[in-house]
mmCIF file of C-alpha atoms in Angstrom:
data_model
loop_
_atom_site.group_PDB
_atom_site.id
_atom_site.type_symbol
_atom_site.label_atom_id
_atom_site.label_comp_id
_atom_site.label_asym_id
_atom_site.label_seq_id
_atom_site.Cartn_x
_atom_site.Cartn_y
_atom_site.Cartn_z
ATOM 1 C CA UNK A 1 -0.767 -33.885 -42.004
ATOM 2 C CA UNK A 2 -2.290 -36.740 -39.151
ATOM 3 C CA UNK A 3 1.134 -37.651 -38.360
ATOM 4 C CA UNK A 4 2.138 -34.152 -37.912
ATOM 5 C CA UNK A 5 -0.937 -33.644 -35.076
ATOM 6 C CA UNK A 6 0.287 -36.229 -33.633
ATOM 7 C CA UNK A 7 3.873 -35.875 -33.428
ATOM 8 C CA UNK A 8 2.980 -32.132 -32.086
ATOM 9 C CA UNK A 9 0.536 -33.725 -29.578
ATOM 10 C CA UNK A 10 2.749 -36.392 -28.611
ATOM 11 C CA UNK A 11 5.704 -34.089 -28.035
ATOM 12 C CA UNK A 12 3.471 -32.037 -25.914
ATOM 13 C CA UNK A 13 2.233 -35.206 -23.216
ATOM 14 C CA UNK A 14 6.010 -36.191 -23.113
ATOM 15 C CA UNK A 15 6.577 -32.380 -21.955
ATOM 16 C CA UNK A 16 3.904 -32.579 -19.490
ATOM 17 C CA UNK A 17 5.464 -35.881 -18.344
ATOM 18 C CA UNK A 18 8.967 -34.600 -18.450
ATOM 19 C CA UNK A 19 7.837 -31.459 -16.630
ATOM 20 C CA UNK A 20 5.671 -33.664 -13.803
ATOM 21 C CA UNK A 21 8.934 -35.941 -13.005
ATOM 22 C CA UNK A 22 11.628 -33.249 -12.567
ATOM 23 C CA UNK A 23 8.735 -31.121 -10.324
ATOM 24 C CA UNK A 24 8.890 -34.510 -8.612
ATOM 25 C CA UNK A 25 12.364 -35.018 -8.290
ATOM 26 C CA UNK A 26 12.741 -31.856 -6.784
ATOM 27 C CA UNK A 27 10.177 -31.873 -3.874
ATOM 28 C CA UNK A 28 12.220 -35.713 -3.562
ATOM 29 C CA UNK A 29 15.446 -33.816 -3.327
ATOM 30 C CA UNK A 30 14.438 -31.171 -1.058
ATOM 31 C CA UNK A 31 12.883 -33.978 1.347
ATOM 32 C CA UNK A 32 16.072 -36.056 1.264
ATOM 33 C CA UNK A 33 19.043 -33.945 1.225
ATOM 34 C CA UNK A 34 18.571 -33.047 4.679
ATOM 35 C CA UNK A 35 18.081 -36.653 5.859
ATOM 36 C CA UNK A 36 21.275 -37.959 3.571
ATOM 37 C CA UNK A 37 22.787 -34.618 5.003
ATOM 38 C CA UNK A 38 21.810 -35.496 8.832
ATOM 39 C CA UNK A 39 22.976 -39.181 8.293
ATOM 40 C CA UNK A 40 26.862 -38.589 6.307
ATOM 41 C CA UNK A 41 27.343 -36.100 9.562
ATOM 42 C CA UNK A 42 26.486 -38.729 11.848
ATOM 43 C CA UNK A 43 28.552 -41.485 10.112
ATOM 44 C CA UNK A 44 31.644 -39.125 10.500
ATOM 45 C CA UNK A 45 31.290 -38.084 14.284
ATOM 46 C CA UNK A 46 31.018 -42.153 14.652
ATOM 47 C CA UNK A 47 33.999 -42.684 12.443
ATOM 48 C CA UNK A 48 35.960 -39.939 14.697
ATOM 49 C CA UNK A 49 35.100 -41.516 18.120
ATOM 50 C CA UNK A 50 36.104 -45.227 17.164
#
């Protein structure tokens, strides 16, 4: 039954982690789609005045 507790207790700190990087990924995404957003409309008005 040991491996058990740990299995359960492992599966719950690779939630946690899971959990931690997407919470992370989406702060990241909300910071950087405006920039990438900013930056792909600024590549095409250069594009259309060359």
């Amino acid at each position: 039954m040991a491996f058990a507790a740990f299995a359960a207790a492992h599966f719950a700190w690779l939630r946690e982690q899971l959990r931690y990087v997407l919470r992370r990924a989406a702060i990241a995404t909300r910071f950087f789609a405006p920039l990438v957003g900013a930056h792909f409309a600024y590549a095409e008005r250069t594009a259309l005045r060359i």
